[in-house]
Amino acid sequence: MQTCIFDFLFVCKFLTPERRRNSMPEIRLSRLTKRYGAVEVLHGIDLEMAENEFTVLVGPSGCGKSTTLRMIAGLESVSEGEIFIGGSPVSHLDPKDRGLAMVFQDYALYPHMDVAHNISFALRLQRRPKAEIEAKVREVADVVGLTGFLHRKPGALSGGQRQRVAMARALAKDSDIFLFDEPLSNLDAKLRGQMRAELAIMQQRVRKNMIYVTHDQVEAMTLADRIVVMHDGHIQQQGTPEALFKRPVNRFVAGFLGSPPMNFLEVELEEADGKIFAASPDVRVEIVGDLAVRARRQGSRHVVLGIRPSDLSHQPEEVRGRTIRLKVLVSEYIGTRSVLICECGQASIAVEVKSETPVALGELAPFVVRNESVHLFEQSTELAI
């Protein structure tokens, strides 16, 4: 099962030189809106996906990411707005006429058809010549290791084999645009990690437009050329994984991306000796660089301080304006690293440290903050300062 993505790479050598040279179409969503009765679940989405780009739509359950993907595929109708592929509107087109291939979370195989007919379904809809269809099925089945299973039905296959059938069906269609709807969510943790790495390799070698939906931020960070973070039917932020991780536009994005997630502490901004600090009864952290300039212009003194677990380190000696004392409650050993769950006043703080760090449970230990990497957010709007 874990070889199917590498097999996907291999099949690309069967594409003609013309197909490989031609650019892929740009995809654009303009004011895309979706309503179910009186309930609006997508609120005027504007989004452009460039040629040959691997775009990942990510967000919690119910944010609208799968609905967006299904509207692009033509499986959901558009309430308002338009979808453009290669500059042409396609919202009025049937799914089969949009030039797309889709891999679903649950494989979406036809149980009454054997493997060969599942793979060739789109080709038969296009009324391709019988000889061409048979040749393509044999070619793709050989690549994904299904040659001996062509006359079996999905109920007689393992989960891994059914996934291969779904991938083979997408390959047989030979589309310019591939849509992935949480294809790894049914796999166990170990296989999911392997498949994630193989998808990343596929991304680098296959010049195709790919749109990938997941709720797993690790998948988004490792796979995407560009991440689109969604929440409550709105796009919160889009950009490269590094840009979103280092410069989140609001508290939601900051807390959603990163594992373990960012820590948040309610603080007040205070100035002393020409410096500005984020302070509370339990915390006093100096704000430095451009963030200090923006903090001084901030209207409200009540803000939220954001610190990633990896931006805290255990040091026996305290450093003024950089040290927080935390009570260590739990140590989660994960190999070379450990995640410490600590108490800071009424707040819970996660700290990522080397596993050999000499910290005992129940200890009130000093941790030094990497000042240049902290974040500040407005309390009322939750926007980044």
GROMACS .gro file of C-alpha atoms in nm:
model
  385
    1MET     CA    1   0.000   0.000   0.000
    2GLN     CA    2   0.279   0.240   0.091
    3THR     CA    3   0.427   0.210  -0.260
    4CYS     CA    4   0.125   0.349  -0.441
    5ILE     CA    5   0.246   0.711  -0.438
    6PHE     CA    6   0.586   0.612  -0.579
    7ASP     CA    7   0.397   0.415  -0.842
    8PHE     CA    8   0.201   0.735  -0.911
    9LEU     CA    9   0.535   0.905  -0.985
   10PHE     CA   10   0.638   0.623  -1.217
   11VAL     CA   11   0.322   0.648  -1.426
   12CYS     CA   12   0.412   1.005  -1.519
   13LYS     CA   13   0.676   0.879  -1.762
   14PHE     CA   14   0.389   0.756  -1.978
   15LEU     CA   15   0.272   1.114  -2.033
   16THR     CA   16   0.360   1.251  -2.374
   17PRO     CA   17   0.634   1.519  -2.402
   18GLU     CA   18   0.366   1.766  -2.508
   19ARG     CA   19   0.170   1.704  -2.188
   20ARG     CA   20   0.480   1.753  -1.974
   21ARG     CA   21   0.577   2.076  -2.149
   22ASN     CA   22   0.236   2.239  -2.147
   23SER     CA   23   0.153   2.460  -1.850
   24MET     CA   24  -0.128   2.364  -1.619
   25PRO     CA   25  -0.437   2.584  -1.587
   26GLU     CA   26  -0.472   2.845  -1.316
   27ILE     CA   27  -0.769   2.792  -1.082
   28ARG     CA   28  -0.954   3.094  -0.944
   29LEU     CA   29  -1.245   3.120  -0.703
   30SER     CA   30  -1.435   3.448  -0.714
   31ARG     CA   31  -1.675   3.538  -0.431
   32LEU     CA   32  -1.757   3.170  -0.394
   33THR     CA   33  -2.057   3.124  -0.165
   34LYS     CA   34  -2.242   2.814  -0.052
   35ARG     CA   35  -2.576   2.799   0.128
   36TYR     CA   36  -2.778   2.505   0.253
   37GLY     CA   37  -3.123   2.659   0.285
   38ALA     CA   38  -3.087   2.966   0.505
   39VAL     CA   39  -2.748   2.855   0.643
   40GLU     CA   40  -2.444   3.005   0.469
   41VAL     CA   41  -2.137   2.784   0.512
   42LEU     CA   42  -1.898   2.958   0.270
   43HIS     CA   43  -1.888   3.337   0.276
   44GLY     CA   44  -1.760   3.478  -0.054
   45ILE     CA   45  -1.428   3.296  -0.090
   46ASP     CA   46  -1.167   3.461  -0.315
   47LEU     CA   47  -0.871   3.240  -0.397
   48GLU     CA   48  -0.622   3.190  -0.680
   49MET     CA   49  -0.420   2.870  -0.726
   50ALA     CA   50  -0.125   2.911  -0.960
   51GLU     CA   51  -0.003   2.674  -1.230
   52ASN     CA   52   0.167   2.357  -1.101
   53GLU     CA   53   0.101   2.454  -0.740
   54PHE     CA   54   0.032   2.213  -0.453
   55THR     CA   55  -0.232   2.398  -0.249
   56VAL     CA   56  -0.350   2.260   0.085
   57LEU     CA   57  -0.683   2.369   0.233
   58VAL     CA   58  -0.661   2.313   0.608
   59GLY     CA   59  -0.882   2.385   0.906
   60PRO     CA   60  -1.096   2.221   1.173
   61SER     CA   61  -1.404   2.013   1.094
   62GLY     CA   62  -1.687   2.228   0.960
   63CYS     CA   63  -1.465   2.511   0.834
   64GLY     CA   64  -1.573   2.467   0.469
   65LYS     CA   65  -1.258   2.315   0.318
   66SER     CA   66  -1.420   1.996   0.184
   67THR     CA   67  -1.721   2.192   0.061
   68THR     CA   68  -1.484   2.419  -0.134
   69LEU     CA   69  -1.310   2.119  -0.289
   70ARG     CA   70  -1.640   1.954  -0.382
   71MET     CA   71  -1.760   2.277  -0.546
   72ILE     CA   72  -1.443   2.289  -0.756
   73ALA     CA   73  -1.505   1.927  -0.854
   74GLY     CA   74  -1.869   2.001  -0.943
   75LEU     CA   75  -2.009   1.772  -0.674
   76GLU     CA   76  -2.171   2.067  -0.495
   77SER     CA   77  -2.358   2.349  -0.663
   78VAL     CA   78  -2.246   2.711  -0.634
   79SER     CA   79  -2.490   2.944  -0.455
   80GLU     CA   80  -2.309   3.260  -0.564
   81GLY     CA   81  -1.978   3.346  -0.728
   82GLU     CA   82  -1.781   3.161  -0.993
   83ILE     CA   83  -1.504   2.904  -1.040
   84PHE     CA   84  -1.255   2.967  -1.321
   85ILE     CA   85  -1.017   2.705  -1.462
   86GLY     CA   86  -0.769   2.836  -1.716
   87GLY     CA   87  -0.966   3.161  -1.732
   88SER     CA   88  -1.295   2.992  -1.826
   89PRO     CA   89  -1.598   2.975  -1.593
   90VAL     CA   90  -1.685   2.614  -1.509
   91SER     CA   91  -1.961   2.635  -1.246
   92HIS     CA   92  -2.220   2.540  -1.507
   93LEU     CA   93  -2.022   2.235  -1.623
   94ASP     CA   94  -2.078   1.877  -1.512
   95PRO     CA   95  -1.794   1.718  -1.312
   96LYS     CA   96  -1.689   1.504  -1.609
   97ASP     CA   97  -1.641   1.815  -1.824
   98ARG     CA   98  -1.406   2.002  -1.585
   99GLY     CA   99  -1.085   1.810  -1.660
  100LEU     CA  100  -1.037   1.701  -1.298
  101ALA     CA  101  -0.947   1.379  -1.119
  102MET     CA  102  -1.038   1.327  -0.754
  103VAL     CA  103  -0.920   1.089  -0.483
  104PHE     CA  104  -1.170   1.062  -0.198
  105GLN     CA  105  -1.128   0.986   0.171
  106ASP     CA  106  -1.338   0.670   0.144
  107TYR     CA  107  -1.208   0.566  -0.203
  108ALA     CA  108  -1.562   0.603  -0.354
  109LEU     CA  109  -1.542   0.280  -0.555
  110TYR     CA  110  -1.843   0.122  -0.723
  111PRO     CA  111  -1.901  -0.204  -0.529
  112HIS     CA  112  -2.080  -0.381  -0.818
  113MET     CA  113  -1.793  -0.316  -1.061
  114ASP     CA  114  -1.466  -0.505  -1.069
  115VAL     CA  115  -1.129  -0.328  -1.046
  116ALA     CA  116  -1.092  -0.293  -1.423
  117HIS     CA  117  -1.430  -0.124  -1.460
  118ASN     CA  118  -1.365   0.105  -1.161
  119ILE     CA  119  -1.036   0.218  -1.315
  120SER     CA  120  -1.186   0.272  -1.659
  121PHE     CA  121  -1.510   0.439  -1.548
  122ALA     CA  122  -1.414   0.796  -1.652
  123LEU     CA  123  -1.269   0.674  -1.981
  124ARG     CA  124  -1.590   0.490  -2.065
  125LEU     CA  125  -1.791   0.804  -1.986
  126GLN     CA  126  -1.573   0.985  -2.239
  127ARG     CA  127  -1.651   0.709  -2.493
  128ARG     CA  128  -1.286   0.636  -2.558
  129PRO     CA  129  -1.216   0.345  -2.798
  130LYS     CA  130  -1.235   0.004  -2.632
  131ALA     CA  131  -0.878  -0.088  -2.726
  132GLU     CA  132  -0.747   0.239  -2.582
  133ILE     CA  133  -0.937   0.183  -2.256
  134GLU     CA  134  -0.810  -0.173  -2.218
  135ALA     CA  135  -0.452  -0.066  -2.286
  136LYS     CA  136  -0.473   0.219  -2.035
  137VAL     CA  137  -0.622  -0.006  -1.765
  138ARG     CA  138  -0.346  -0.264  -1.814
  139GLU     CA  139  -0.080   0.008  -1.809
  140VAL     CA  140  -0.202   0.175  -1.489
  141ALA     CA  141  -0.284  -0.154  -1.314
  142ASP     CA  142   0.069  -0.277  -1.377
  143VAL     CA  143   0.216   0.043  -1.236
  144VAL     CA  144   0.016   0.032  -0.910
  145GLY     CA  145   0.044  -0.343  -0.863
  146LEU     CA  146  -0.315  -0.442  -0.943
  147THR     CA  147  -0.262  -0.661  -1.249
  148GLY     CA  148  -0.368  -0.974  -1.064
  149PHE     CA  149  -0.679  -0.810  -0.917
  150LEU     CA  150  -0.852  -0.663  -1.223
  151HIS     CA  151  -1.147  -0.902  -1.203
  152ARG     CA  152  -1.202  -0.869  -0.828
  153LYS     CA  153  -1.466  -0.643  -0.680
  154PRO     CA  154  -1.384  -0.389  -0.406
  155GLY     CA  155  -1.539  -0.605  -0.134
  156ALA     CA  156  -1.272  -0.869  -0.198
  157LEU     CA  157  -0.984  -0.620  -0.158
  158SER     CA  158  -0.796  -0.490   0.145
  159GLY     CA  159  -0.808  -0.123   0.237
  160GLY     CA  160  -0.466  -0.069   0.082
  161GLN     CA  161  -0.571  -0.233  -0.242
  162ARG     CA  162  -0.889  -0.022  -0.257
  163GLN     CA  163  -0.674   0.289  -0.216
  164ARG     CA  164  -0.462   0.175  -0.510
  165VAL     CA  165  -0.775   0.135  -0.722
  166ALA     CA  166  -0.882   0.491  -0.636
  167MET     CA  167  -0.537   0.624  -0.730
  168ALA     CA  168  -0.529   0.417  -1.050
  169ARG     CA  169  -0.867   0.556  -1.154
  170ALA     CA  170  -0.734   0.911  -1.113
  171LEU     CA  171  -0.419   0.827  -1.309
  172ALA     CA  172  -0.612   0.667  -1.592
  173LYS     CA  173  -0.802   0.989  -1.648
  174ASP     CA  174  -0.467   1.171  -1.695
  175SER     CA  175  -0.604   1.508  -1.583
  176ASP     CA  176  -0.422   1.837  -1.539
  177ILE     CA  177  -0.579   1.893  -1.195
  178PHE     CA  178  -0.587   1.646  -0.907
  179LEU     CA  179  -0.812   1.692  -0.604
  180PHE     CA  180  -0.740   1.504  -0.279
  181ASP     CA  181  -1.009   1.488  -0.009
  182GLU     CA  182  -0.830   1.375   0.310
  183PRO     CA  183  -0.685   1.065   0.137
  184LEU     CA  184  -0.468   0.963   0.435
  185SER     CA  185  -0.724   0.994   0.714
  186ASN     CA  186  -0.820   0.624   0.707
  187LEU     CA  187  -0.460   0.504   0.747
  188ASP     CA  188  -0.281   0.412   1.070
  189ALA     CA  189  -0.026   0.657   1.213
  190LYS     CA  190   0.287   0.481   1.083
  191LEU     CA  191   0.158   0.437   0.728
  192ARG     CA  192   0.021   0.790   0.729
  193GLY     CA  193   0.370   0.924   0.801
  194GLN     CA  194   0.522   0.716   0.519
  195MET     CA  195   0.255   0.827   0.273
  196ARG     CA  196   0.305   1.190   0.373
  197ALA     CA  197   0.674   1.168   0.281
  198GLU     CA  198   0.593   0.998  -0.048
  199LEU     CA  199   0.333   1.262  -0.135
  200ALA     CA  200   0.598   1.529  -0.072
  201ILE     CA  201   0.826   1.356  -0.324
  202MET     CA  202   0.539   1.331  -0.572
  203GLN     CA  203   0.478   1.703  -0.533
  204GLN     CA  204   0.836   1.780  -0.639
  205ARG     CA  205   0.836   1.550  -0.944
  206VAL     CA  206   0.486   1.572  -1.090
  207ARG     CA  207   0.405   1.902  -1.255
  208LYS     CA  208   0.031   1.908  -1.193
  209ASN     CA  209  -0.216   2.138  -1.022
  210MET     CA  210  -0.300   1.968  -0.692
  211ILE     CA  211  -0.552   2.076  -0.430
  212TYR     CA  212  -0.539   1.880  -0.106
  213VAL     CA  213  -0.785   1.899   0.184
  214THR     CA  214  -0.691   1.796   0.538
  215HIS     CA  215  -0.761   1.883   0.900
  216ASP     CA  216  -0.407   1.770   0.991
  217GLN     CA  217  -0.178   2.071   1.015
  218VAL     CA  218   0.132   1.845   0.998
  219GLU     CA  219   0.020   1.724   0.654
  220ALA     CA  220  -0.037   2.084   0.550
  221MET     CA  221   0.305   2.202   0.671
  222THR     CA  222   0.498   1.915   0.509
  223LEU     CA  223   0.317   1.898   0.174
  224ALA     CA  224   0.206   2.244   0.067
  225ASP     CA  225   0.360   2.498  -0.165
  226ARG     CA  226   0.088   2.718  -0.021
  227ILE     CA  227  -0.143   2.667   0.276
  228VAL     CA  228  -0.493   2.814   0.291
  229VAL     CA  229  -0.618   2.818   0.651
  230MET     CA  230  -0.998   2.819   0.678
  231HIS     CA  231  -1.230   2.875   0.974
  232ASP     CA  232  -1.609   2.917   0.985
  233GLY     CA  233  -1.637   2.948   0.606
  234HIS     CA  234  -1.373   3.221   0.576
  235ILE     CA  235  -1.011   3.216   0.463
  236GLN     CA  236  -0.806   3.329   0.761
  237GLN     CA  237  -0.466   3.339   0.589
  238GLN     CA  238  -0.282   3.192   0.293
  239GLY     CA  239   0.087   3.166   0.212
  240THR     CA  240   0.390   2.941   0.236
  241PRO     CA  241   0.416   2.711   0.540
  242GLU     CA  242   0.709   2.916   0.672
  243ALA     CA  243   0.528   3.247   0.634
  244LEU     CA  244   0.217   3.126   0.816
  245PHE     CA  245   0.420   2.965   1.094
  246LYS     CA  246   0.642   3.268   1.154
  247ARG     CA  247   0.393   3.547   1.077
  248PRO     CA  248   0.037   3.436   1.160
  249VAL     CA  249  -0.219   3.712   1.104
  250ASN     CA  250  -0.435   3.619   1.402
  251ARG     CA  251  -0.458   3.401   1.710
  252PHE     CA  252  -0.651   3.126   1.531
  253VAL     CA  253  -0.381   3.069   1.268
  254ALA     CA  254  -0.107   3.092   1.531
  255GLY     CA  255  -0.276   2.829   1.746
  256PHE     CA  256  -0.376   2.599   1.462
  257LEU     CA  257  -0.036   2.565   1.294
  258GLY     CA  258   0.241   2.411   1.499
  259SER     CA  259   0.271   2.097   1.709
  260PRO     CA  260   0.257   2.134   2.004
  261PRO     CA  261   0.041   2.444   1.953
  262MET     CA  262   0.140   2.795   2.056
  263ASN     CA  263   0.096   2.900   2.419
  264PHE     CA  264  -0.119   3.206   2.495
  265LEU     CA  265  -0.100   3.427   2.804
  266GLU     CA  266  -0.306   3.736   2.885
  267VAL     CA  267  -0.068   4.019   2.971
  268GLU     CA  268  -0.039   4.397   2.986
  269LEU     CA  269   0.214   4.609   2.799
  270GLU     CA  270   0.440   4.808   3.033
  271GLU     CA  271   0.729   5.045   2.963
  272ALA     CA  272   1.034   5.085   3.186
  273ASP     CA  273   1.388   5.217   3.125
  274GLY     CA  274   1.309   5.273   2.758
  275LYS     CA  275   1.200   4.912   2.708
  276ILE     CA  276   0.856   4.756   2.667
  277PHE     CA  277   0.748   4.440   2.847
  278ALA     CA  278   0.459   4.192   2.832
  279ALA     CA  279   0.378   4.151   3.199
  280SER     CA  280   0.141   3.972   3.436
  281PRO     CA  281   0.177   3.855   3.799
  282ASP     CA  282   0.360   3.544   3.668
  283VAL     CA  283   0.536   3.674   3.353
  284ARG     CA  284   0.763   3.959   3.252
  285VAL     CA  285   0.901   3.925   2.899
  286GLU     CA  286   1.077   4.202   2.708
  287ILE     CA  287   0.938   4.273   2.360
  288VAL     CA  288   1.215   4.346   2.110
  289GLY     CA  289   1.270   4.445   1.746
  290ASP     CA  290   0.990   4.553   1.512
  291LEU     CA  291   0.730   4.398   1.744
  292ALA     CA  292   0.833   4.646   2.015
  293VAL     CA  293   0.774   4.933   1.772
  294ARG     CA  294   0.427   4.803   1.688
  295ALA     CA  295   0.349   4.736   2.055
  296ARG     CA  296   0.422   5.097   2.145
  297ARG     CA  297   0.167   5.208   1.886
  298GLN     CA  298  -0.092   4.966   2.022
  299GLY     CA  299  -0.401   5.143   2.161
  300SER     CA  300  -0.496   4.889   2.427
  301ARG     CA  301  -0.245   4.782   2.691
  302HIS     CA  302  -0.430   4.451   2.741
  303VAL     CA  303  -0.294   4.198   2.489
  304VAL     CA  304  -0.225   3.828   2.446
  305LEU     CA  305   0.133   3.701   2.443
  306GLY     CA  306   0.203   3.402   2.217
  307ILE     CA  307   0.505   3.177   2.274
  308ARG     CA  308   0.572   2.856   2.083
  309PRO     CA  309   0.685   2.557   2.295
  310SER     CA  310   1.010   2.539   2.097
  311ASP     CA  311   1.090   2.902   2.185
  312LEU     CA  312   1.130   2.818   2.554
  313SER     CA  313   1.447   2.654   2.687
  314HIS     CA  314   1.549   2.536   3.033
  315GLN     CA  315   1.839   2.734   3.181
  316PRO     CA  316   1.936   2.723   3.550
  317GLU     CA  317   2.034   3.092   3.557
  318GLU     CA  318   1.760   3.352   3.513
  319VAL     CA  319   1.794   3.625   3.250
  320ARG     CA  320   1.614   3.954   3.321
  321GLY     CA  321   1.326   4.014   3.081
  322ARG     CA  322   1.353   3.666   2.933
  323THR     CA  323   1.285   3.413   3.210
  324ILE     CA  324   0.954   3.257   3.314
  325ARG     CA  325   0.933   3.025   3.614
  326LEU     CA  326   0.698   2.733   3.545
  327LYS     CA  327   0.581   2.444   3.761
  328VAL     CA  328   0.634   2.119   3.570
  329LEU     CA  329   0.324   1.898   3.591
  330VAL     CA  330   0.371   1.635   3.317
  331SER     CA  331   0.657   1.518   3.098
  332GLU     CA  332   0.561   1.354   2.766
  333TYR     CA  333   0.857   1.156   2.636
  334ILE     CA  334   0.864   1.137   2.255
  335GLY     CA  335   1.219   1.014   2.192
  336THR     CA  336   1.492   1.274   2.156
  337ARG     CA  337   1.246   1.543   2.267
  338SER     CA  338   1.003   1.573   2.555
  339VAL     CA  339   0.701   1.798   2.588
  340LEU     CA  340   0.660   1.942   2.936
  341ILE     CA  341   0.314   2.050   3.046
  342CYS     CA  342   0.364   2.329   3.296
  343GLU     CA  343   0.160   2.564   3.511
  344CYS     CA  344   0.193   2.941   3.485
  345GLY     CA  345  -0.057   3.101   3.723
  346GLN     CA  346  -0.396   2.982   3.594
  347ALA     CA  347  -0.262   2.899   3.246
  348SER     CA  348  -0.121   2.575   3.107
  349ILE     CA  349   0.206   2.608   2.915
  350ALA     CA  350   0.375   2.350   2.688
  351VAL     CA  351   0.754   2.349   2.657
  352GLU     CA  352   0.951   2.141   2.408
  353VAL     CA  353   1.295   2.038   2.540
  354LYS     CA  354   1.563   1.774   2.488
  355SER     CA  355   1.467   1.453   2.667
  356GLU     CA  356   1.779   1.463   2.886
  357THR     CA  357   1.687   1.807   3.027
  358PRO     CA  358   1.726   1.779   3.408
  359VAL     CA  359   1.374   1.882   3.514
  360ALA     CA  360   1.173   1.696   3.778
  361LEU     CA  361   0.794   1.676   3.804
  362GLY     CA  362   0.662   1.927   4.056
  363GLU     CA  363   0.971   2.145   4.021
  364LEU     CA  364   0.937   2.523   3.980
  365ALA     CA  365   1.190   2.560   3.701
  366PRO     CA  366   1.322   2.862   3.507
  367PHE     CA  367   1.270   2.872   3.130
  368VAL     CA  368   1.423   3.135   2.904
  369VAL     CA  369   1.211   3.285   2.624
  370ARG     CA  370   1.349   3.353   2.277
  371ASN     CA  371   1.231   3.715   2.276
  372GLU     CA  372   1.269   3.772   1.902
  373SER     CA  373   1.021   3.492   1.827
  374VAL     CA  374   0.727   3.587   2.051
  375HIS     CA  375   0.393   3.714   1.917
  376LEU     CA  376   0.136   3.964   2.043
  377PHE     CA  377  -0.237   3.963   1.964
  378GLU     CA  378  -0.513   4.210   2.037
  379GLN     CA  379  -0.750   4.071   2.298
  380SER     CA  380  -1.070   4.198   2.134
  381THR     CA  381  -1.006   4.120   1.764
  382GLU     CA  382  -0.741   3.847   1.813
  383LEU     CA  383  -0.545   4.003   1.524
  384ALA     CA  384  -0.167   3.998   1.535
  385ILE     CA  385   0.000   4.319   1.644
   0.00000   0.00000   0.00000
